[in-house]
Coordinates of C-alpha atoms in Angstrom, one line a residue:
Chain A
M1 CA 0.1 0.0 -0.2
D2 CA 1.5 3.1 -0.5
S3 CA -0.1 5.2 2.6
T4 CA 2.0 2.5 4.8
I5 CA 5.1 3.2 3.1
A6 CA 5.1 6.9 3.2
Q7 CA 3.8 6.9 6.3
K8 CA 7.2 4.2 7.1
T9 CA 9.2 6.7 5.4
W10 CA 7.9 9.8 7.4
E11 CA 8.5 8.2 10.0
L12 CA 11.7 7.3 9.5
E13 CA 13.4 10.3 8.1
N14 CA 11.3 12.0 11.0
N15 CA 12.7 9.5 14.2
I16 CA 9.3 8.7 15.4
L17 CA 9.8 6.5 18.1
A18 CA 6.7 4.3 19.2
V19 CA 4.4 5.5 21.8
E20 CA 5.1 2.0 23.9
A21 CA 1.9 1.2 26.4
P22 CA 2.6 2.6 29.7
D23 CA 4.5 -0.2 31.6
P24 CA 5.0 -0.5 35.1
S25 CA 8.4 -1.2 35.1
S26 CA 8.8 3.1 32.9
D27 CA 8.3 3.6 37.1
F28 CA 11.4 2.5 38.2
I29 CA 12.5 5.8 38.1
F30 CA 10.9 7.0 40.2
Y31 CA 12.2 5.4 42.9
Y32 CA 15.7 6.7 44.5
D33 CA 18.2 4.4 45.7
E34 CA 19.9 6.2 48.8
V35 CA 22.4 4.1 49.0
A36 CA 23.9 4.1 45.2
Q37 CA 23.6 7.6 45.4
A38 CA 25.8 7.8 48.5
M39 CA 28.3 5.8 46.6
S40 CA 28.0 8.2 43.7
L41 CA 28.4 11.2 45.5
K42 CA 31.3 9.9 47.4
A43 CA 32.8 8.7 44.4
K44 CA 32.4 11.6 42.0
P45 CA 33.3 10.5 38.7
W46 CA 32.6 14.7 37.8
A47 CA 35.7 16.0 39.8
N48 CA 37.9 14.5 36.8
D49 CA 35.7 15.7 33.6
P50 CA 34.3 18.8 32.9
H51 CA 32.4 17.3 30.7
F52 CA 31.3 14.5 32.6
F53 CA 26.9 15.3 32.7
K54 CA 25.6 14.4 28.7
R55 CA 22.2 14.6 29.7
V56 CA 19.2 16.3 31.4
K57 CA 15.9 14.0 32.1
I58 CA 13.0 15.9 33.5
S59 CA 10.8 15.1 34.9
A60 CA 6.9 16.0 33.6
L61 CA 5.7 17.7 37.0
A62 CA 9.3 19.7 37.6
L63 CA 9.1 20.9 34.0
L64 CA 5.1 21.7 34.2
K65 CA 6.0 23.7 37.6
M66 CA 9.1 25.7 35.5
V67 CA 7.0 26.7 33.4
I68 CA 3.9 27.9 35.0
H69 CA 5.9 29.6 37.4
A70 CA 8.2 31.5 35.0
R71 CA 5.4 32.6 33.6
S72 CA 4.0 33.8 36.1
G73 CA 6.6 36.1 36.9
G74 CA 5.5 38.1 34.0
T75 CA 8.1 39.8 32.7
I76 CA 9.9 39.7 35.6
E77 CA 13.4 37.3 36.2
V78 CA 11.6 34.2 38.1
M79 CA 13.7 31.4 40.0
G80 CA 14.0 28.2 41.5
L81 CA 15.5 24.8 42.6
M82 CA 15.5 21.6 41.3
I83 CA 15.5 18.1 43.0
G84 CA 16.4 15.1 41.5
K85 CA 19.2 12.9 41.4
T86 CA 22.2 11.6 39.5
D87 CA 22.3 8.8 36.7
G88 CA 25.8 7.6 35.7
D89 CA 26.4 11.1 33.0
A90 CA 23.0 11.9 33.1
I91 CA 21.3 14.5 35.7
I92 CA 17.3 13.3 36.2
V93 CA 15.3 16.6 37.6
M94 CA 12.7 14.8 39.5
D95 CA 10.6 17.9 40.7
A96 CA 11.1 21.7 41.1
F97 CA 9.9 24.3 43.4
A98 CA 10.6 28.4 43.5
L99 CA 11.8 30.6 45.3
P100 CA 10.9 34.2 47.1
V101 CA 13.4 35.9 45.1
E102 CA 12.5 38.6 43.0
G103 CA 15.7 38.8 40.1
T104 CA 17.5 41.1 39.0
E105 CA 20.8 40.3 36.3
T106 CA 22.6 42.5 39.2
R107 CA 22.1 39.9 42.2
V108 CA 24.3 37.2 42.3
N109 CA 23.4 36.5 45.9
A110 CA 19.9 36.0 45.3
Q111 CA 20.1 32.4 46.9
A112 CA 22.0 33.7 50.1
D113 CA 18.7 35.8 51.0
A114 CA 16.8 32.0 49.7
Y115 CA 18.8 29.2 51.7
E116 CA 16.5 30.0 55.3
Y117 CA 13.5 29.0 52.3
M118 CA 15.4 25.8 50.4
V119 CA 16.7 24.0 53.8
D120 CA 13.2 24.5 55.6
Y121 CA 11.0 23.4 52.4
S122 CA 14.2 20.2 52.4
Q123 CA 13.5 19.1 55.4
T124 CA 9.9 19.2 55.3
N125 CA 10.1 17.3 51.9
K126 CA 11.7 14.4 53.1
Q127 CA 9.6 14.4 56.0
A128 CA 6.9 14.1 53.1
G129 CA 8.4 11.0 51.4
R130 CA 10.5 12.9 48.5
L131 CA 13.8 12.2 49.0
E132 CA 16.1 13.2 46.6
N133 CA 18.7 16.1 47.1
V134 CA 18.6 19.8 45.4
V135 CA 20.4 19.1 42.1
G136 CA 20.2 22.8 40.1
W137 CA 18.5 26.2 40.2
Y138 CA 16.3 27.1 37.2
H139 CA 15.4 30.9 35.9
S140 CA 13.9 32.6 33.5
H141 CA 15.0 34.4 30.9
P142 CA 11.6 36.3 29.6
G143 CA 11.2 37.5 25.7
Y144 CA 15.3 36.7 25.5
G145 CA 16.6 33.6 24.8
C146 CA 17.7 30.7 26.8
W147 CA 21.2 31.2 27.6
L148 CA 23.4 31.6 30.5
S149 CA 24.5 35.8 31.2
G150 CA 27.6 36.6 32.9
I151 CA 26.2 37.1 35.9
D152 CA 24.6 33.8 35.1
V153 CA 27.7 32.0 34.7
S154 CA 29.7 32.9 38.0
T155 CA 27.5 32.1 39.9
Q156 CA 26.7 28.8 38.2
M157 CA 31.1 28.1 38.2
L158 CA 31.0 28.8 42.0
N159 CA 27.8 26.2 42.3
Q160 CA 29.8 24.0 40.5
Q161 CA 32.6 24.1 43.0
F162 CA 31.2 23.8 46.6
Q163 CA 28.0 21.8 46.0
E164 CA 28.4 19.3 42.7
P165 CA 25.9 18.4 40.3
F166 CA 24.8 21.0 40.1
L167 CA 22.8 22.0 37.3
A168 CA 22.1 24.8 35.9
V169 CA 18.2 25.3 33.7
V170 CA 16.9 28.5 32.1
I171 CA 13.2 28.8 30.6
D172 CA 11.9 32.1 28.7
P173 CA 7.9 31.2 29.4
T174 CA 7.7 34.7 26.6
R175 CA 9.0 32.4 23.7
T176 CA 7.2 29.1 25.3
V177 CA 4.0 30.9 24.6
S178 CA 4.8 32.8 20.8
S179 CA 6.1 29.9 19.8
G180 CA 4.1 27.3 21.2
K181 CA 6.4 24.7 22.4
V182 CA 8.6 24.7 25.4
D183 CA 12.0 27.3 25.4
I184 CA 14.4 25.6 27.7
G185 CA 17.7 24.8 27.8
A186 CA 20.3 22.7 30.3
F187 CA 24.1 23.8 30.9
R188 CA 27.0 23.6 32.6
T189 CA 29.9 25.7 33.4
Y190 CA 33.3 24.9 32.4
P191 CA 35.8 25.1 35.1
E192 CA 38.0 27.9 35.5
G193 CA 40.9 28.7 32.6
Y194 CA 39.4 25.2 30.8
K195 CA 39.2 25.6 27.2
P196 CA 36.3 22.5 24.8
T197 CA 38.6 20.8 22.8
D198 CA 35.8 20.7 20.3
D199 CA 33.0 22.8 19.7
P200 CA 29.6 22.1 18.9
I201 CA 27.5 24.1 16.7
S202 CA 24.8 25.3 18.8
E203 CA 20.9 25.5 17.7
Y204 CA 20.7 29.0 16.8
Q205 CA 19.0 31.3 18.7
T206 CA 18.4 35.5 17.9
I207 CA 19.0 37.3 21.4
P208 CA 17.8 40.7 21.2
L209 CA 21.0 43.5 20.8
N210 CA 21.1 44.9 24.2
K211 CA 22.5 41.6 25.2
I212 CA 24.2 40.0 22.5
E213 CA 27.5 41.0 23.9
D214 CA 26.9 39.5 27.1
F215 CA 25.7 36.7 26.0
G216 CA 29.2 36.7 22.7
V217 CA 31.3 37.1 25.9
H218 CA 30.5 34.2 27.5
C219 CA 29.2 32.1 25.5
K220 CA 32.5 29.7 25.6
Q221 CA 32.1 29.0 28.9
Y222 CA 29.5 26.6 29.2
Y223 CA 28.0 23.8 27.0
A224 CA 24.5 22.9 26.5
L225 CA 23.0 19.2 27.0
N226 CA 20.7 17.2 26.3
I227 CA 17.1 17.8 27.5
S228 CA 14.3 14.6 27.3
Y229 CA 11.3 14.3 29.5
F230 CA 9.7 11.0 31.1
K231 CA 6.4 10.4 32.8
S232 CA 5.1 7.9 35.2
S233 CA 2.7 5.3 33.4
L234 CA 0.4 6.9 35.8
D235 CA 1.4 9.9 34.4
C236 CA 0.8 9.2 31.2
H237 CA -2.7 7.3 31.6
L238 CA -4.4 11.1 33.4
L239 CA -2.5 12.9 30.7
D240 CA -4.5 11.2 28.1
L241 CA -7.9 11.3 29.1
L242 CA -7.2 15.0 30.5
W243 CA -7.0 15.7 26.3
N244 CA -10.1 15.2 26.5
K245 CA -11.0 17.8 28.3
Y246 CA -8.0 19.7 26.8
W247 CA -9.2 20.0 22.5
V248 CA -11.0 23.2 23.3
N249 CA -8.2 24.5 24.2
T250 CA -6.3 24.1 21.9
L251 CA -8.7 24.9 19.3
S252 CA -9.3 28.2 21.3
S253 CA -5.9 29.7 22.0
S254 CA -4.8 32.4 19.5
P255 CA -0.9 33.5 20.1
L256 CA -1.9 37.1 17.8
L257 CA -3.4 37.6 21.0
G258 CA -1.6 37.2 23.6
N259 CA 2.0 38.4 22.3
G260 CA 1.4 41.4 20.4
D261 CA 3.5 43.6 22.4
Y262 CA 6.5 40.9 22.6
V263 CA 6.1 40.5 18.6
A264 CA 6.4 44.3 18.2
G265 CA 9.9 44.0 20.3
Q266 CA 11.0 41.6 18.2
L267 CA 10.5 43.9 15.1
S268 CA 11.8 47.0 16.6
D269 CA 15.0 45.0 17.4
L270 CA 15.5 43.1 14.2
A271 CA 15.2 47.1 12.6
E272 CA 18.1 48.2 14.6
K273 CA 20.0 45.1 14.0
L274 CA 19.5 46.0 9.9
E275 CA 21.1 49.6 10.7
Q276 CA 23.8 48.5 12.0
A277 CA 24.4 45.9 10.0
E278 CA 23.4 48.4 7.4
N279 CA 26.3 51.5 9.4
H280 CA 29.4 48.8 9.4
L281 CA 28.5 48.3 5.5
T282 CA 28.8 51.9 4.2
H283 CA 32.2 51.9 6.7
S284 CA 33.7 48.5 5.9
R285 CA 33.4 49.8 2.3
I286 CA 36.4 52.6 2.7
G287 CA 38.7 49.9 4.0
P288 CA 41.2 47.7 2.2
L289 CA 39.2 45.4 -0.1
G290 CA 40.9 42.0 1.0
T291 CA 39.2 42.7 4.8
S292 CA 36.1 43.8 3.8
R293 CA 35.5 41.4 2.0
K294 CA 35.6 38.8 4.1
K295 CA 34.1 41.5 7.3
I296 CA 30.7 41.8 5.1
P297 CA 29.4 38.3 5.1
G298 CA 30.7 38.1 9.1
R299 CA 28.2 40.9 9.7
I300 CA 25.0 39.5 7.4
T301 CA 24.9 36.5 9.7
S302 CA 25.6 37.6 13.0
W303 CA 22.0 38.0 13.5
Chain B
M1 CA -22.7 9.1 49.9
A2 CA -22.5 10.9 46.8
S3 CA -25.4 12.7 45.8
S4 CA -24.8 15.8 43.6
S5 CA -23.9 19.4 45.2
S6 CA -26.3 22.7 45.9
S7 CA -24.2 25.1 46.9
G8 CA -23.8 26.2 43.4
L9 CA -20.4 26.8 43.5
T10 CA -18.6 26.4 40.3
F11 CA -14.8 24.6 40.4
K12 CA -12.2 25.3 38.2
L13 CA -9.4 22.6 38.2
H14 CA -5.8 23.6 36.9
P15 CA -3.4 20.3 35.3
L16 CA -0.6 20.5 37.8
V17 CA -2.4 19.8 40.8
I18 CA -3.5 16.1 39.4
V19 CA 0.2 15.9 37.9
N20 CA 1.2 16.2 41.1
I21 CA -1.2 13.8 43.3
S22 CA 0.1 11.5 40.3
D23 CA 3.5 11.8 40.7
H24 CA 3.2 11.8 44.7
Y25 CA 1.4 8.7 44.4
T26 CA 3.9 7.9 42.1
R27 CA 6.3 8.4 44.6
V28 CA 5.0 6.7 47.5
K29 CA 4.5 3.7 45.4
S30 CA 7.6 2.6 44.0
Q31 CA 9.7 4.0 47.0
L32 CA 7.2 0.6 49.1
N33 CA 8.0 -1.9 45.4
P34 CA 11.5 -1.2 45.1
P35 CA 12.8 -2.4 41.2
P36 CA 13.5 -6.1 41.2
L37 CA 17.5 -5.0 39.9
T38 CA 17.7 -4.2 44.1
S39 CA 19.6 -7.1 45.2
T40 CA 18.4 -6.9 49.2
S41 CA 15.4 -6.6 48.6
A42 CA 14.3 -8.8 45.3
T43 CA 15.2 -11.7 48.0
V44 CA 12.4 -9.8 50.5
N45 CA 9.3 -9.1 48.1
G46 CA 10.0 -12.3 46.7
V47 CA 8.1 -13.7 43.8
E48 CA 4.9 -11.9 44.6
N49 CA 5.8 -8.7 42.8
Q50 CA 2.4 -7.1 44.9
Q51 CA 2.1 -3.2 44.4
Q52 CA 1.0 -2.4 47.2
A53 CA -0.8 1.1 46.6
P54 CA -0.4 2.6 49.3
R55 CA -2.7 5.9 49.9
V56 CA -1.9 9.3 50.0
Y57 CA -2.7 12.6 51.3
G58 CA -2.4 16.2 50.4
C59 CA -3.4 20.0 50.4
V60 CA -4.5 22.3 48.2
I61 CA -4.3 25.6 47.3
G62 CA -6.0 27.8 45.0
V63 CA -8.0 31.2 44.8
Q64 CA -11.7 31.5 45.6
R65 CA -13.4 34.9 43.9
G66 CA -17.6 34.5 44.4
R67 CA -18.6 31.3 43.4
T68 CA -15.5 31.0 41.1
V69 CA -13.2 28.3 43.5
E70 CA -10.1 27.9 41.5
I71 CA -7.5 25.4 42.5
F72 CA -4.0 26.3 41.7
N73 CA -1.4 24.6 43.3
S74 CA -0.9 21.2 46.0
F75 CA 1.9 20.2 47.9
E76 CA 2.0 16.4 50.1
L77 CA 1.3 16.2 53.6
L78 CA 1.6 13.8 56.3
Y79 CA -1.0 11.8 57.2
D80 CA -0.4 10.4 61.2
P81 CA -2.2 7.4 62.0
S82 CA -2.4 7.5 65.5
T83 CA -4.4 10.3 65.4
H84 CA -5.8 9.4 62.3
S85 CA -6.1 13.7 61.2
L86 CA -3.3 14.6 59.2
D87 CA -0.3 16.4 60.5
R88 CA -0.7 20.1 61.7
P89 CA 2.8 21.8 62.8
F90 CA 3.2 20.4 59.8
L91 CA 0.8 21.6 57.4
K92 CA 1.4 24.9 58.9
K93 CA 5.6 24.8 57.9
K94 CA 3.7 24.3 54.7
Q95 CA 1.9 26.9 54.2
E96 CA 4.3 29.3 55.1
L97 CA 6.5 28.3 52.7
Y98 CA 3.7 28.7 49.7
K99 CA 2.2 31.5 51.6
K100 CA 6.0 33.4 50.8
V101 CA 6.2 32.3 47.2
F102 CA 2.7 32.6 46.8
P103 CA 0.6 35.2 49.3
H104 CA -2.2 34.8 47.0
F105 CA -3.1 31.3 47.7
Y106 CA -4.9 29.9 50.2
I107 CA -5.5 26.4 51.9
L108 CA -9.0 25.2 49.9
G109 CA -9.2 21.7 51.3
W110 CA -6.5 18.1 50.4
Y111 CA -6.9 15.4 48.5
S112 CA -6.4 11.9 48.4
T113 CA -6.3 8.6 46.9
G114 CA -8.3 6.1 46.8
S115 CA -11.5 4.7 43.9
D116 CA -14.4 5.7 47.1
A117 CA -14.2 8.1 49.2
Q118 CA -14.7 6.5 52.5
E119 CA -16.2 6.7 56.2
S120 CA -12.8 8.2 58.1
D121 CA -12.2 10.7 55.5
M122 CA -14.8 12.4 57.4
H123 CA -13.2 12.3 60.3
I124 CA -9.9 14.6 58.6
H125 CA -12.3 16.5 56.6
R126 CA -13.7 18.1 59.7
A127 CA -10.5 18.4 61.2
L128 CA -9.5 20.9 58.2
M129 CA -12.6 22.5 58.6
D130 CA -11.6 25.0 61.0
I131 CA -9.4 26.9 58.4
N132 CA -11.0 26.8 55.5
E133 CA -15.5 26.2 56.9
S134 CA -15.9 24.7 53.9
P135 CA -12.9 22.9 52.6
L136 CA -12.8 20.6 49.4
Y137 CA -12.0 17.5 49.5
V138 CA -9.8 15.9 45.8
L139 CA -10.3 12.5 45.3
L140 CA -7.8 10.3 43.1
N141 CA -8.3 7.7 41.7
P142 CA -5.1 6.0 40.7
A143 CA -6.2 2.2 38.8
I144 CA -5.2 2.2 35.3
N145 CA -8.4 1.6 33.6
P146 CA -8.2 1.6 29.8
T147 CA -11.3 1.7 29.0
Q148 CA -12.0 5.0 31.3
K149 CA -13.2 7.6 29.4
D150 CA -13.2 10.1 31.5
L151 CA -11.1 11.6 34.2
P152 CA -10.9 9.2 37.9
V153 CA -10.6 13.0 39.7
T154 CA -13.7 13.3 41.9
I155 CA -14.1 16.4 43.4
Y156 CA -16.3 16.4 47.4
E157 CA -18.0 19.0 48.9
S158 CA -19.2 18.6 52.5
E159 CA -22.8 19.3 53.2
L160 CA -25.4 18.8 56.3
H161 CA -28.4 16.8 55.5
V162 CA -30.5 15.3 58.8
I163 CA -30.1 11.6 57.8
D164 CA -33.0 10.1 60.1
G165 CA -33.5 13.2 62.6
I166 CA -29.9 13.7 63.2
P167 CA -27.6 16.1 61.0
Q168 CA -24.7 14.7 59.6
L169 CA -22.3 15.6 57.1
I170 CA -21.9 13.7 54.4
F171 CA -19.8 13.7 51.3
V172 CA -21.3 14.8 48.0
R173 CA -20.0 14.9 44.3
S174 CA -19.3 18.4 42.6
S175 CA -18.7 19.0 38.7
Y176 CA -15.8 20.5 38.3
T177 CA -14.2 22.0 34.5
I178 CA -10.3 21.3 33.9
E179 CA -8.5 25.3 33.5
T180 CA -5.7 25.9 32.4
V181 CA -3.3 29.1 31.3
E182 CA -1.6 29.1 27.8
A183 CA 2.0 28.1 29.7
E184 CA -0.4 25.5 31.2
R185 CA -1.4 24.1 27.9
I186 CA 1.4 23.8 26.2
S187 CA 3.9 22.1 29.5
V188 CA 1.2 19.8 29.2
D189 CA 0.7 19.0 25.5
H190 CA 4.3 19.4 25.3
V191 CA 4.8 16.2 27.8
A192 CA 1.8 14.5 26.7
H193 CA 2.6 14.0 23.3
L194 CA 6.8 14.2 23.7
K195 CA 6.9 16.4 21.2
P196 CA 10.9 17.0 20.1
S197 CA 12.2 19.7 21.7
D198 CA 15.9 20.0 21.2
G199 CA 16.9 20.5 17.2
G200 CA 13.7 19.7 15.7
S201 CA 13.5 21.3 11.6
A202 CA 10.6 24.4 11.4
A203 CA 8.8 20.6 8.9
T204 CA 8.3 18.6 12.2
Q205 CA 7.0 21.3 13.9
L206 CA 4.7 22.3 12.0
A207 CA 3.3 18.6 11.7
A208 CA 3.4 18.2 14.9
H209 CA 1.6 21.7 16.1
L210 CA -0.8 20.6 13.0
T211 CA -1.3 17.4 14.1
G212 CA -2.3 19.0 17.6
I213 CA -4.9 20.9 15.9
H214 CA -6.1 18.9 13.7
S215 CA -6.9 15.5 16.8
A216 CA -8.7 18.9 18.6
I217 CA -10.9 19.7 15.3
K218 CA -12.0 15.9 14.9
M219 CA -13.4 15.9 18.9
L220 CA -15.2 18.9 17.6
N221 CA -15.9 17.1 14.7
S222 CA -16.9 13.9 16.6
R223 CA -19.0 16.0 19.2
I224 CA -20.7 17.8 16.3
R225 CA -21.9 14.3 15.2
V226 CA -23.3 12.9 18.1
L227 CA -25.1 16.5 18.9
H228 CA -26.7 15.9 15.5
H229 CA -27.3 12.4 15.1
Y230 CA -29.4 13.1 18.8
L231 CA -31.3 15.7 17.1
V232 CA -32.4 13.2 14.2
G233 CA -33.8 11.1 16.7
M234 CA -35.3 13.5 18.6
Q235 CA -37.4 14.5 15.7
K236 CA -37.9 10.8 14.6
G237 CA -39.1 10.3 17.6
D238 CA -37.0 7.8 18.5
I239 CA -35.9 9.8 22.1
P240 CA -38.2 11.9 24.3
C241 CA -38.8 15.5 23.8
E242 CA -36.3 17.3 25.6
N243 CA -37.3 20.8 25.5
S244 CA -34.5 22.1 28.4
L245 CA -31.6 20.8 25.4
L246 CA -33.5 22.1 22.5
R247 CA -33.4 24.9 24.0
Q248 CA -29.5 25.5 24.6
V249 CA -29.2 24.2 21.1
S250 CA -31.2 26.9 19.4
S251 CA -29.1 29.4 21.7
L252 CA -25.8 27.3 20.8
L253 CA -26.8 28.3 16.6
R254 CA -28.2 31.3 16.8
R255 CA -24.8 31.9 17.7
L256 CA -23.3 31.3 15.0
P257 CA -21.4 33.1 12.8
A258 CA -19.3 34.2 15.8
I259 CA -18.9 37.3 14.6
E260 CA -19.5 39.4 11.0
S261 CA -19.3 42.5 12.0
E262 CA -16.6 44.7 9.7
K263 CA -14.2 46.5 12.5
F264 CA -13.4 43.0 12.2
Q265 CA -12.3 41.9 9.2
D266 CA -10.5 45.4 9.1
D267 CA -8.8 44.2 12.0
F268 CA -8.4 41.0 11.1
L269 CA -7.2 41.9 7.4
M270 CA -4.3 44.3 9.5
E271 CA -3.1 41.6 10.7
Y272 CA -3.4 39.0 8.1
N273 CA -0.9 41.7 6.7
D274 CA 1.1 41.9 8.9
T275 CA 1.6 38.4 8.7
L276 CA 2.7 38.1 5.4
L277 CA 5.0 41.2 5.7
I278 CA 6.8 39.6 8.0
T279 CA 6.9 36.0 6.3
Y280 CA 8.3 38.8 3.4
L281 CA 10.9 40.3 5.0
A282 CA 12.5 37.3 6.4
M283 CA 12.3 35.9 2.6
F284 CA 14.2 38.9 1.6
T285 CA 16.5 38.9 3.9
N286 CA 16.9 35.2 3.8
C287 CA 17.7 35.6 -0.4
S288 CA 20.3 38.8 -0.1
S289 CA 22.1 36.3 2.4
T290 CA 22.3 33.2 -0.5
M291 CA 23.0 36.2 -2.7
N292 CA 25.9 37.7 -0.5
E293 CA 26.8 34.2 -0.4
L294 CA 27.0 33.1 -4.2
V295 CA 29.0 36.7 -5.3
D296 CA 31.8 35.2 -2.4
K297 CA 31.8 31.9 -4.6
F298 CA 32.0 33.7 -7.6
N299 CA 34.7 35.6 -6.5
T300 CA 36.3 33.0 -4.7
A301 CA 36.4 30.9 -7.9
Y302 CA 37.5 34.1 -9.8
D303 CA 40.1 35.1 -7.2
R304 CA 44.0 34.6 -9.7
H305 CA 42.0 38.0 -11.6
S306 CA 42.8 40.5 -8.1
R307 CA 46.1 38.6 -7.1
R308 CA 47.1 41.1 -10.8
G309 CA 45.9 44.5 -8.9
G310 CA 43.1 44.8 -10.2
R311 CA 39.4 46.0 -8.9
T312 CA 37.2 42.8 -8.7
A313 CA 33.8 43.5 -9.0
F314 CA 31.9 42.9 -5.5
I315 CA 29.1 44.1 -3.4

């Protein structure tokens, strides 16, 4: 049948993974093995290899909580902590909770204020049956993409020195809502002075002009990890049933109305970048021929 | 024990609460039944592989505005088996912590897992009445039943009924709707269908988005078909005429088409033009970049001319 062949080709091209029926063994990830965790904490395999952790697995609950919290902050950066465990070269994030601090870019030690909250929360959590430890922090960059700013890089480097294993996650709630897919990135910094041997080409993202310098200066000091998600069998079942009530929202949501301001902001930023590119073009024409030819393509593709 | 509620409150439940409860339950269950890979516990559990189903308890928080109760979030609580009630100091501590981060929310009730509301639950319910005079009881049934079509979540309220001459509090079932914000919907959608988020090319993302819309439209279609079928049956006389339903259907039909005014057309066309302009601009930029690359390649290919010192044509 042509249709089956076409379907199989499409599936192959797009790496569609077959969705298996939820089986209880997939819930084993929820089990917290204290002995194994204590052993790996003692062994510290990440101390020797700065590129040790390669993958992140985020639970459905953690993702939901982080995105909702990030969105509720509006245009203000918010932050919180993530709870989980490690598993070989993967960090598993089971849950997340918000911290009662309002983020401004200049507050490096915002976490100092929130330490008491964190300790209290961790203690109550352990009593309530969540035995995992804090394994990272997340914060939001509303509207300007998922990357680590200079302050973030220094905070994370400090964390990686004293609170290993630690992970930094950045969420952009504005881009999430406007593009319809979750905009999230997980990063770990390299230690001071370490030069990465291979330079992986990361996915391109547009960054507003006023932030691009901060991005450029620090973008080599950290690397991104692959993110995958997991959910329990009960979650699967509930989410399937939830879809019965959800389809109305899918049809009635209109990203155009919700994001008029954001789109306008993006356009004005684009206009500024175009103007800057044009200025550079006119200036570099005067320069020597050989170098100018190389500079121009660099300018246009630097957006 | 469950009849329909008459308090007139409308309940809105956020999906986060459902995922929260399910996660809590899964965690406790998997801690009680460790995976058979661990050597020590395998011998203890033996071959029976019986899955114990623990009951978990927790608190739901949210906002009540007038007659609408919106449940936003929830957190876990400890159950004290000796006093058959929830651990009070723990509740207070958690409440303080949550108040710092979500200052608008307050305790609306409590939740538990199980298949049906029990007598002992009333005890817990009564204990919570000093925080909130009419607390809610959210019950999640964790049994996975593939034939089930409805969410296994029920919300109970307590009402004072006179039974056999004695005023007693009993649980009454209330209906609820699922309420969501845009960000929540996207992340639930994302996790439910596990769409590729990293490195997914534009084609796969578009395909995923369109699949979502397609299934939503399919749902709408099937619902309308059911209504149509019902109405035809009523016309033929197979089903007794129900006037209230007919009135609802006619009011729905009278509302279509939804918007016809001229202002709407103007706004809509303006938005449409804006989007087209942006696409045009993007196409332009793409074209100029490709052209630039082409000129570059051309210049590199014919480089020998410039080495003699002559000017080459370049943009």
